[in-house]
Tab-separated table of C-alpha atoms and ligand atoms in Angstrom:
chain	number	residue	atom	x	y	z
A	1	LEU	CA	41.922	-8.943	-96.279
A	2	LYS	CA	42.090	-8.635	-100.043
A	3	LYS	CA	41.691	-5.287	-101.720
A	4	LEU	CA	40.779	-4.720	-105.355
A	5	THR	CA	39.982	-1.487	-107.107
A	6	VAL	CA	37.294	-0.706	-109.606
A	7	ASN	CA	39.019	1.891	-111.738
A	8	LEU	CA	36.685	4.395	-113.308
A	9	GLU	CA	37.519	7.748	-114.787
A	10	ALA	CA	35.558	9.873	-112.372
A	11	SER	CA	35.069	7.659	-109.360
A	12	SER	CA	37.283	4.697	-108.580
A	13	TYR	CA	36.492	2.704	-105.481
A	14	PRO	CA	37.948	-0.138	-103.448
A	15	VAL	CA	36.436	-3.573	-102.941
A	16	PHE	CA	37.529	-5.333	-99.743
A	17	ILE	CA	37.135	-9.089	-99.488
A	18	GLY	CA	37.459	-10.947	-96.203
A	19	THR	CA	35.745	-13.173	-93.694
A	20	ASN	CA	33.972	-12.153	-90.535
A	21	PHE	CA	35.051	-8.541	-90.536
A	22	LEU	CA	31.768	-6.621	-90.192
A	23	ASN	CA	33.157	-4.803	-87.169
A	24	LYS	CA	36.119	-3.588	-89.156
A	25	ILE	CA	33.779	-2.609	-91.950
A	26	SER	CA	31.720	-0.380	-89.702
A	27	ALA	CA	34.900	1.100	-88.191
A	28	ARG	CA	36.126	1.947	-91.675
A	29	ILE	CA	32.778	3.511	-92.584
A	30	LYS	CA	32.855	5.563	-89.375
A	31	GLU	CA	36.360	6.746	-90.231
A	32	TYR	CA	35.181	8.081	-93.582
A	33	PHE	CA	31.782	9.301	-92.464
A	34	PRO	CA	32.319	10.382	-88.848
A	35	GLN	CA	29.349	12.715	-88.396
A	36	THR	CA	27.115	11.439	-91.121
A	37	LYS	CA	23.631	10.073	-90.891
A	38	ILE	CA	23.434	6.593	-92.322
A	39	LEU	CA	20.478	4.544	-93.423
A	40	ILE	CA	21.133	0.827	-93.563
A	41	ILE	CA	18.747	-0.756	-96.020
A	42	CYS	CA	18.820	-4.301	-94.753
A	43	ASP	CA	17.219	-7.403	-96.202
A	44	LYS	CA	14.942	-8.919	-93.539
A	45	ASN	CA	16.430	-12.396	-93.882
A	46	VAL	CA	19.908	-11.025	-93.450
A	47	TYR	CA	18.764	-9.188	-90.342
A	48	ARG	CA	17.056	-12.283	-89.013
A	49	PHE	CA	20.223	-14.343	-89.267
A	50	HIS	CA	22.812	-11.725	-88.425
A	51	HIS	CA	21.100	-9.085	-86.254
A	52	GLU	CA	23.492	-9.453	-83.346
A	53	LEU	CA	26.517	-8.985	-85.540
A	54	ILE	CA	24.903	-6.079	-87.345
A	55	ASN	CA	23.697	-4.278	-84.224
A	56	ASN	CA	27.053	-4.701	-82.539
A	57	ALA	CA	28.977	-3.490	-85.541
A	58	PHE	CA	26.897	-0.372	-86.123
A	59	ARG	CA	26.370	0.552	-82.475
A	60	ARG	CA	29.315	2.920	-82.793
A	61	PHE	CA	27.143	5.234	-84.928
A	62	LYS	CA	24.826	5.886	-81.998
A	63	ASP	CA	22.031	8.262	-83.025
A	64	TYR	CA	23.295	8.605	-86.556
A	65	VAL	CA	22.231	5.178	-87.727
A	66	PHE	CA	18.782	4.276	-89.022
A	67	TYR	CA	17.500	1.011	-90.409
A	68	TYR	CA	15.066	0.142	-93.132
A	69	TYR	CA	14.151	-3.530	-93.230
A	70	LEU	CA	13.441	-4.630	-96.743
A	71	LYS	CA	11.026	-7.455	-97.387
A	72	PRO	CA	12.927	-10.198	-99.229
A	73	GLY	CA	12.179	-10.727	-102.887
A	74	GLU	CA	12.136	-9.076	-106.269
A	75	LYS	CA	8.819	-7.332	-105.475
A	76	SER	CA	10.689	-4.973	-103.175
A	77	LYS	CA	12.397	-3.305	-106.131
A	78	SER	CA	9.315	-1.117	-106.467
A	79	PHE	CA	8.130	2.491	-106.406
A	80	LYS	CA	6.165	1.652	-103.295
A	81	GLU	CA	9.285	0.698	-101.335
A	82	LEU	CA	11.182	3.590	-102.832
A	83	ASN	CA	8.512	5.950	-101.611
A	84	LYS	CA	8.710	4.592	-98.074
A	85	ILE	CA	12.490	4.928	-98.035
A	86	TYR	CA	12.408	8.544	-99.295
A	87	HIS	CA	9.935	9.295	-96.511
A	88	ILE	CA	12.349	8.018	-93.904
A	89	LEU	CA	15.184	10.056	-95.373
A	90	VAL	CA	13.062	13.204	-95.308
A	91	GLU	CA	11.705	12.509	-91.854
A	92	HIS	CA	15.211	12.149	-90.414
A	93	GLU	CA	16.555	15.085	-92.379
A	94	PHE	CA	19.098	13.234	-94.450
A	95	ASP	CA	21.108	15.637	-96.568
A	96	ARG	CA	23.680	15.600	-99.355
A	97	SER	CA	26.393	14.413	-96.985
A	98	SER	CA	24.392	11.384	-95.795
A	99	LEU	CA	25.088	7.758	-96.523
A	100	ILE	CA	23.078	4.769	-97.680
A	101	VAL	CA	24.388	1.301	-96.806
A	102	ALA	CA	23.011	-1.590	-98.835
A	103	LEU	CA	23.078	-4.705	-96.684
A	104	GLY	CA	21.607	-7.639	-98.566
A	105	GLY	CA	21.579	-9.327	-101.943
A	106	GLY	CA	21.037	-7.803	-105.366
A	107	VAL	CA	17.510	-6.697	-104.499
A	108	ALA	CA	18.653	-4.601	-101.530
A	109	GLY	CA	21.648	-3.441	-103.558
A	110	ASP	CA	19.651	-2.342	-106.585
A	111	ILE	CA	17.019	-0.346	-104.704
A	112	SER	CA	19.518	1.117	-102.211
A	113	SER	CA	21.778	2.325	-104.968
A	114	PHE	CA	18.787	3.753	-106.820
A	115	VAL	CA	17.806	5.660	-103.675
A	116	ALA	CA	21.388	6.879	-103.202
A	117	SER	CA	21.626	7.997	-106.798
A	118	THR	CA	18.366	9.967	-106.755
A	119	TYR	CA	17.826	11.382	-103.267
A	120	MET	CA	18.940	15.023	-103.477
A	121	ARG	CA	20.559	14.163	-106.818
A	122	GLY	CA	22.888	11.715	-105.200
A	123	ILE	CA	24.204	10.872	-101.738
A	124	TYR	CA	26.945	8.493	-100.580
A	125	LEU	CA	26.597	4.759	-101.018
A	126	VAL	CA	28.344	1.691	-99.564
A	127	HIS	CA	27.595	-1.865	-100.616
A	128	ILE	CA	27.810	-4.797	-98.219
A	129	PRO	CA	26.563	-7.652	-100.416
A	130	THR	CA	25.342	-10.771	-98.631
A	131	THR	CA	24.557	-13.211	-101.445
A	132	LEU	CA	27.132	-14.825	-103.703
A	133	LEU	CA	25.486	-13.192	-106.718
A	134	SER	CA	25.604	-9.718	-105.239
A	135	MET	CA	29.224	-10.229	-104.159
A	136	VAL	CA	30.474	-11.140	-107.614
A	137	ASP	CA	28.041	-9.243	-109.762
A	138	SER	CA	25.441	-6.702	-108.690
A	139	SER	CA	27.546	-4.773	-106.149
A	140	ILE	CA	30.244	-4.174	-108.758
A	141	GLY	CA	29.732	-1.873	-111.689
A	142	GLY	CA	27.231	0.702	-110.543
A	143	LYS	CA	23.982	-0.361	-112.139
A	144	THR	CA	20.950	0.608	-110.075
A	145	ALA	CA	17.369	-0.371	-110.762
A	146	ILE	CA	13.814	-0.836	-109.745
A	147	ASN	CA	11.113	-2.706	-111.598
A	148	PHE	CA	8.176	-1.022	-113.246
A	149	GLU	CA	4.888	-2.908	-113.451
A	150	SER	CA	6.074	-6.248	-114.758
A	151	ARG	CA	9.188	-4.879	-116.425
A	152	LYS	CA	12.367	-5.849	-114.643
A	153	ASN	CA	14.999	-3.163	-114.098
A	154	LEU	CA	13.150	-0.745	-116.357
A	155	VAL	CA	13.948	2.321	-114.285
A	156	GLY	CA	17.481	2.894	-113.098
A	157	SER	CA	20.766	4.693	-113.363
A	158	PHE	CA	24.501	4.235	-113.204
A	159	TYR	CA	25.842	5.158	-109.801
A	160	GLN	CA	29.065	4.096	-108.133
A	161	PRO	CA	29.545	3.393	-104.415
A	162	GLU	CA	32.345	4.708	-102.195
A	163	PHE	CA	33.228	1.197	-101.006
A	164	VAL	CA	32.214	-2.401	-101.463
A	165	PHE	CA	32.827	-4.717	-98.511
A	166	ILE	CA	32.492	-8.428	-99.213
A	167	ASP	CA	32.286	-10.505	-96.050
A	168	THR	CA	32.075	-14.200	-96.944
A	169	ASN	CA	30.711	-14.909	-93.471
A	170	PHE	CA	27.263	-14.024	-94.823
A	171	LEU	CA	27.413	-16.978	-97.183
A	172	LEU	CA	27.114	-19.395	-94.281
A	173	THR	CA	23.401	-18.711	-93.953
A	174	LEU	CA	22.645	-18.498	-97.650
A	175	PRO	CA	20.317	-21.243	-98.977
A	176	PRO	CA	22.020	-23.675	-101.435
A	177	ARG	CA	19.860	-22.482	-104.303
A	178	GLU	CA	21.148	-18.947	-103.810
A	179	ILE	CA	24.726	-20.226	-103.835
A	180	SER	CA	23.993	-21.867	-107.184
A	181	SER	CA	22.600	-18.598	-108.400
A	182	GLY	CA	25.922	-16.864	-107.794
A	183	MET	CA	27.815	-19.772	-109.287
A	184	GLY	CA	26.037	-19.110	-112.576
A	185	GLU	CA	27.716	-15.733	-112.901
A	186	ILE	CA	31.051	-17.103	-111.678
A	187	ILE	CA	30.950	-19.746	-114.412
A	188	LYS	CA	30.280	-16.975	-116.900
A	189	TYR	CA	33.410	-15.137	-115.736
A	190	ALA	CA	35.375	-18.355	-116.169
A	191	PHE	CA	34.477	-18.277	-119.869
A	192	ILE	CA	35.089	-14.625	-120.525
A	193	SER	CA	38.395	-14.354	-118.652
A	194	ASN	CA	41.122	-16.967	-119.000
A	195	HIS	CA	42.100	-20.617	-118.862
A	196	ASN	CA	43.565	-20.445	-115.372
A	197	PHE	CA	40.314	-19.382	-113.801
A	198	ASN	CA	38.353	-21.907	-115.829
A	199	ALA	CA	40.670	-24.730	-114.775
A	200	PHE	CA	40.708	-23.533	-111.158
A	201	LEU	CA	36.942	-23.485	-111.039
A	202	ASN	CA	36.645	-26.865	-112.696
A	203	LYS	CA	38.882	-28.264	-110.007
A	204	TYR	CA	37.011	-26.825	-107.044
A	205	PHE	CA	33.543	-26.798	-108.419
A	206	ALA	CA	32.207	-30.110	-107.205
A	207	ASP	CA	32.336	-29.269	-103.538
A	208	LEU	CA	32.090	-25.496	-103.425
A	209	ARG	CA	29.969	-25.659	-100.308
A	210	GLU	CA	32.618	-27.561	-98.440
A	211	ILE	CA	35.635	-25.630	-99.542
A	212	ASP	CA	37.623	-23.501	-97.178
A	213	THR	CA	37.069	-19.781	-96.835
A	214	GLU	CA	40.441	-19.037	-98.379
A	215	THR	CA	39.448	-20.725	-101.638
A	216	ILE	CA	36.023	-19.073	-101.635
A	217	GLU	CA	37.723	-15.716	-101.145
A	218	LYS	CA	40.016	-16.526	-104.058
A	219	ILE	CA	37.111	-17.419	-106.330
A	220	ILE	CA	35.205	-14.277	-105.358
A	221	ALA	CA	38.270	-12.080	-105.771
A	222	LYS	CA	38.936	-13.480	-109.219
A	223	ALA	CA	35.301	-13.053	-110.256
A	224	VAL	CA	35.216	-9.480	-108.950
A	225	SER	CA	38.433	-8.649	-110.756
A	226	VAL	CA	37.002	-9.925	-114.052
A	227	LYS	CA	33.876	-7.813	-113.685
A	228	ALA	CA	35.850	-4.807	-112.436
A	229	ALA	CA	38.206	-4.977	-115.397
A	230	VAL	CA	35.309	-5.018	-117.826
A	231	VAL	CA	33.343	-2.168	-116.259
A	232	SER	CA	36.523	-0.117	-115.904
A	233	ARG	CA	36.861	-0.189	-119.637
A	234	ASP	CA	33.208	0.379	-120.440
A	235	GLU	CA	31.224	1.900	-117.621
A	236	ARG	CA	27.989	2.439	-119.490
A	237	GLU	CA	27.711	-0.707	-121.542
A	238	ASP	CA	28.394	0.871	-124.910
A	239	GLY	CA	30.617	-1.900	-126.124
A	240	LEU	CA	32.913	-4.239	-124.219
A	241	ARG	CA	30.606	-4.514	-121.204
A	242	LYS	CA	28.297	-6.522	-123.414
A	243	ILE	CA	30.602	-9.509	-122.902
A	244	LEU	CA	29.061	-9.726	-119.445
A	245	ASN	CA	25.871	-10.678	-121.218
A	246	PHE	CA	27.400	-13.966	-122.293
A	247	GLY	CA	24.565	-16.493	-121.912
A	248	HIS	CA	22.109	-13.793	-120.882
A	249	THR	CA	20.003	-13.382	-124.009
A	250	PHE	CA	18.933	-16.977	-123.544
A	251	ALA	CA	18.906	-16.710	-119.747
A	252	HIS	CA	16.418	-13.855	-119.510
A	253	ALA	CA	14.086	-15.645	-121.874
A	254	TYR	CA	14.365	-18.893	-119.885
A	255	GLU	CA	13.499	-17.083	-116.674
A	256	SER	CA	10.468	-15.414	-118.238
A	257	ALA	CA	9.239	-18.408	-120.226
A	258	SER	CA	9.333	-20.554	-117.091
A	259	GLY	CA	7.188	-18.014	-115.256
A	260	MET	CA	10.240	-17.246	-113.078
A	261	LYS	CA	10.383	-20.858	-111.861
A	262	ILE	CA	13.919	-21.014	-113.198
A	263	LYS	CA	16.044	-18.738	-111.035
A	264	HIS	CA	18.321	-16.164	-112.582
A	265	GLY	CA	21.564	-17.982	-111.793
A	266	GLU	CA	20.194	-21.272	-113.063
A	267	ALA	CA	18.969	-19.536	-116.182
A	268	VAL	CA	22.431	-18.066	-116.693
A	269	VAL	CA	24.008	-21.509	-116.656
A	270	LEU	CA	21.367	-22.809	-119.073
A	271	GLY	CA	21.999	-19.702	-121.156
A	272	ILE	CA	25.736	-20.377	-121.194
A	273	ILE	CA	25.050	-23.905	-122.419
A	274	SER	CA	22.814	-22.480	-125.163
A	275	ALA	CA	25.439	-19.914	-126.130
A	276	LEU	CA	28.007	-22.716	-126.396
A	277	VAL	CA	25.620	-24.752	-128.553
A	278	LEU	CA	24.890	-21.785	-130.790
A	279	SER	CA	28.592	-20.891	-131.076
A	280	ASN	CA	29.273	-24.448	-132.139
A	281	LYS	CA	26.317	-24.568	-134.504
A	282	LEU	CA	27.520	-21.378	-136.226
A	283	LYS	CA	31.017	-22.909	-136.471
A	284	ILE	CA	32.539	-20.253	-134.263
A	285	LEU	CA	33.433	-22.840	-131.642
A	286	SER	CA	35.160	-26.106	-132.607
A	287	ASP	CA	33.604	-29.468	-131.683
A	288	LYS	CA	36.558	-30.283	-129.482
A	289	ARG	CA	36.314	-27.087	-127.436
A	290	PHE	CA	32.531	-27.302	-127.338
A	291	ASN	CA	32.667	-30.688	-125.623
A	292	GLU	CA	35.393	-29.513	-123.303
A	293	PHE	CA	33.562	-26.306	-122.378
A	294	LEU	CA	30.282	-28.053	-121.596
A	295	ALA	CA	31.850	-29.851	-118.638
A	296	LEU	CA	31.796	-26.901	-116.237
A	297	PRO	CA	28.204	-25.674	-116.698
A	298	LEU	CA	26.916	-29.232	-116.722
A	299	LYS	CA	28.331	-29.689	-113.230
A	300	MET	CA	25.508	-27.498	-111.971
A	301	LYS	CA	22.398	-29.320	-110.922
A	302	LEU	CA	20.022	-28.319	-113.690
A	303	LYS	CA	18.208	-31.565	-114.069
A	304	ASN	CA	14.923	-31.184	-115.939
A	305	LYS	CA	14.744	-27.450	-115.236
A	306	MET	CA	13.711	-26.756	-118.816
A	307	LYS	CA	11.467	-29.712	-119.274
A	308	ASP	CA	8.207	-27.782	-119.274
A	309	VAL	CA	9.425	-24.640	-120.971
A	310	PRO	CA	8.071	-24.344	-124.537
A	311	GLU	CA	10.767	-23.349	-127.050
A	312	LYS	CA	8.447	-21.016	-128.955
A	313	ASN	CA	7.775	-19.014	-125.797
A	314	VAL	CA	11.483	-18.658	-125.192
A	315	LEU	CA	11.908	-17.178	-128.640
A	316	GLU	CA	9.012	-14.801	-128.058
A	317	PHE	CA	10.551	-13.509	-124.841
A	318	MET	CA	13.877	-13.022	-126.569
A	319	ARG	CA	12.240	-10.722	-129.069
A	320	ASN	CA	10.845	-8.622	-126.226
A	321	ASP	CA	14.117	-8.314	-124.328
A	322	LYS	CA	15.056	-4.675	-123.784
A	323	LYS	CA	18.567	-5.453	-124.977
A	324	VAL	CA	17.262	-6.417	-128.386
A	325	ARG	CA	17.985	-3.455	-130.599
A	326	LYS	CA	16.208	-2.829	-133.867
A	327	SER	CA	14.251	-6.057	-133.491
A	328	LYS	CA	17.185	-8.276	-134.402
A	329	ILE	CA	18.311	-10.806	-131.844
A	330	ASN	CA	22.021	-10.488	-131.243
A	331	PHE	CA	24.041	-12.987	-129.289
A	332	VAL	CA	27.267	-12.906	-127.336
A	333	LEU	CA	29.162	-15.978	-128.467
A	334	ILE	CA	32.508	-17.612	-127.820
A	335	SER	CA	35.299	-19.064	-129.947
A	336	ARG	CA	37.700	-19.886	-127.116
A	337	ILE	CA	38.072	-18.945	-123.483
A	338	GLY	CA	38.473	-15.194	-123.256
A	339	LYS	CA	37.637	-14.739	-126.918
A	340	ILE	CA	34.092	-13.416	-126.993
A	341	LEU	CA	32.211	-12.231	-130.057
A	342	LEU	CA	29.619	-9.498	-129.617
A	343	ASP	CA	26.500	-8.830	-131.647
A	344	VAL	CA	26.387	-12.069	-133.580
A	345	GLU	CA	23.103	-12.443	-135.398
A	346	ALA	CA	21.623	-15.901	-135.689
A	347	ALA	CA	18.808	-17.338	-137.757
A	348	LYS	CA	15.668	-18.441	-135.958
A	349	GLY	CA	16.361	-22.091	-136.766
A	350	ALA	CA	19.782	-22.049	-135.118
A	351	VAL	CA	18.349	-20.372	-132.039
A	352	LEU	CA	15.550	-22.914	-131.719
A	353	TYR	CA	18.100	-25.683	-132.177
A	354	SER	CA	20.175	-24.249	-129.315
A	355	ILE	CA	17.184	-24.109	-127.005
A	356	ARG	CA	16.198	-27.680	-127.859
A	357	LYS	CA	19.725	-28.962	-127.434
A	358	THR	CA	20.044	-27.249	-124.035
A	359	LYS	CA	16.874	-28.980	-122.956
A	360	GLU	CA	18.227	-32.303	-124.147
A	361	LEU	CA	21.569	-31.842	-122.399
A	362	THR	CA	19.897	-31.048	-119.089
A	363	THR	CA	17.038	-33.542	-119.199
A	364	HIS	CA	17.589	-36.955	-117.712
B	1	NAD	N1	22.959	-4.081	-110.513
B	1	NAD	C1	23.462	-5.074	-111.189
B	1	NAD	O1	24.451	-4.943	-111.896
B	1	NAD	C2	22.811	-6.416	-111.070
B	1	NAD	C3	23.451	-7.540	-111.591
B	1	NAD	C4	22.849	-8.778	-111.428
B	1	NAD	C5	21.648	-8.874	-110.762
B	1	NAD	N2	21.038	-7.775	-110.289
B	1	NAD	C6	19.769	-7.879	-109.539
B	1	NAD	O2	20.009	-8.587	-108.358
B	1	NAD	C7	18.798	-9.218	-107.932
B	1	NAD	C8	19.100	-10.633	-107.509
B	1	NAD	O3	20.034	-10.603	-106.465
B	1	NAD	P1	20.239	-11.842	-105.476
B	1	NAD	O4	20.379	-13.063	-106.261
B	1	NAD	O5	21.292	-11.456	-104.528
B	1	NAD	O6	18.809	-11.975	-104.788
B	1	NAD	P2	18.107	-11.382	-103.494
B	1	NAD	O7	18.641	-10.077	-103.107
B	1	NAD	O8	16.664	-11.512	-103.764
B	1	NAD	O9	18.520	-12.449	-102.369
B	1	NAD	C9	18.134	-13.782	-102.523
B	1	NAD	C10	17.520	-14.351	-101.249
B	1	NAD	O10	18.544	-14.545	-100.278
B	1	NAD	C11	18.186	-13.935	-99.053
B	1	NAD	N3	19.463	-13.579	-98.442
B	1	NAD	C12	20.306	-12.588	-98.785
B	1	NAD	N4	21.434	-12.678	-98.099
B	1	NAD	C13	21.309	-13.733	-97.274
B	1	NAD	C14	22.149	-14.338	-96.313
B	1	NAD	N5	23.392	-13.901	-96.109
B	1	NAD	N6	21.694	-15.413	-95.645
B	1	NAD	C15	20.451	-15.890	-95.887
B	1	NAD	N7	19.614	-15.387	-96.789
B	1	NAD	C16	20.035	-14.310	-97.463
B	1	NAD	C17	17.245	-12.831	-99.435
B	1	NAD	O11	16.400	-12.507	-98.383
B	1	NAD	C18	16.508	-13.451	-100.596
B	1	NAD	O12	15.466	-14.250	-100.108
B	1	NAD	C19	17.833	-9.096	-109.084
B	1	NAD	O13	16.867	-8.140	-108.785
B	1	NAD	C20	18.705	-8.633	-110.248
B	1	NAD	O14	17.990	-7.825	-111.150
B	1	NAD	C21	21.600	-6.555	-110.421
């Protein structure tokens, strides 16, 4: 079992990474919360695939454990679901000492943590992420959110868990497209951290789905440590944490302009390609490095993903992004691995060029 720590001024917490240790996880939770009511907010797909494991592991809580089965999908990050969950907490007399366990991907994680951060002004929270994306990204760093009308993550807070338990066993049932989604963020970490990780990932990338659990654990641990290091230094995204947005200004716009046909992780990889193009176009990134750096993101299967996405629409969505401050579009760009430039402004022409070039590079 690997253990990492997310160091934060007020509330540091451990992240455990292992394989097939749900029983140990529940034992550890029981040790810390012996007489506590717990609500497990569990993604329905996760429950469908793993109910025996889950029931067995949490049986030790007897009458103290309650379940809420969350319908899979982004739509569940809503006030309607939130309302239902608060009702259950009230009905079963959950109090300030109670615990919420998020058992699912980023959707379950985001709404669970929002519930934990708001119910009675905050109750305990444990994350057990079950998608690759939630393991390396959403369960680390304390961002909570629900969507409002059509606005993604509009309502939320910062709220840290007591523990994060990453059990790679869950990945066995994850659809390939969801694995790719997590890989998008992992590739991002490979650019914002160091050469070793980039080279390591390049080496193992081709057959991630066939690699042994030890290597997967290594990749996840490295990714988590990159994110943890960044959020430790900038919990509330005032400065440094913006480097985590590498590729994301483009990515969010690609997702929206495709009518959500392009998945977040895929959009992130496309966004990374665009950020590399733009960095090169603005002469921040040398031609040599640009060509070298393209190799990793282009290993993802992104064939023709952007074919039907109009460039003008992408630009329009970028202007509406909530991260766009004072109506200027700022980008997170790169000059070499680990050397990230924040808040780089770019002219419309250069941005359009980057979108077009990304399309070209991924169209066959
Ligand atoms: N809080 C943050 O910092 C942060 C960061 C990134 C993303 N997010 C949010 O995370 C969400 C996306 O998360 P996600 O990609 O994990 O998606 P998700 O939670 O929607 O899960 C993806 C799909 O996989 C299924 N699934 C989950 N675990 C499974 C398993 N082990 N086996 C089989 N199927 C399984 C789910 O039912 C769902 O259909 C978005 O809402 C995004 O806004 C939050």
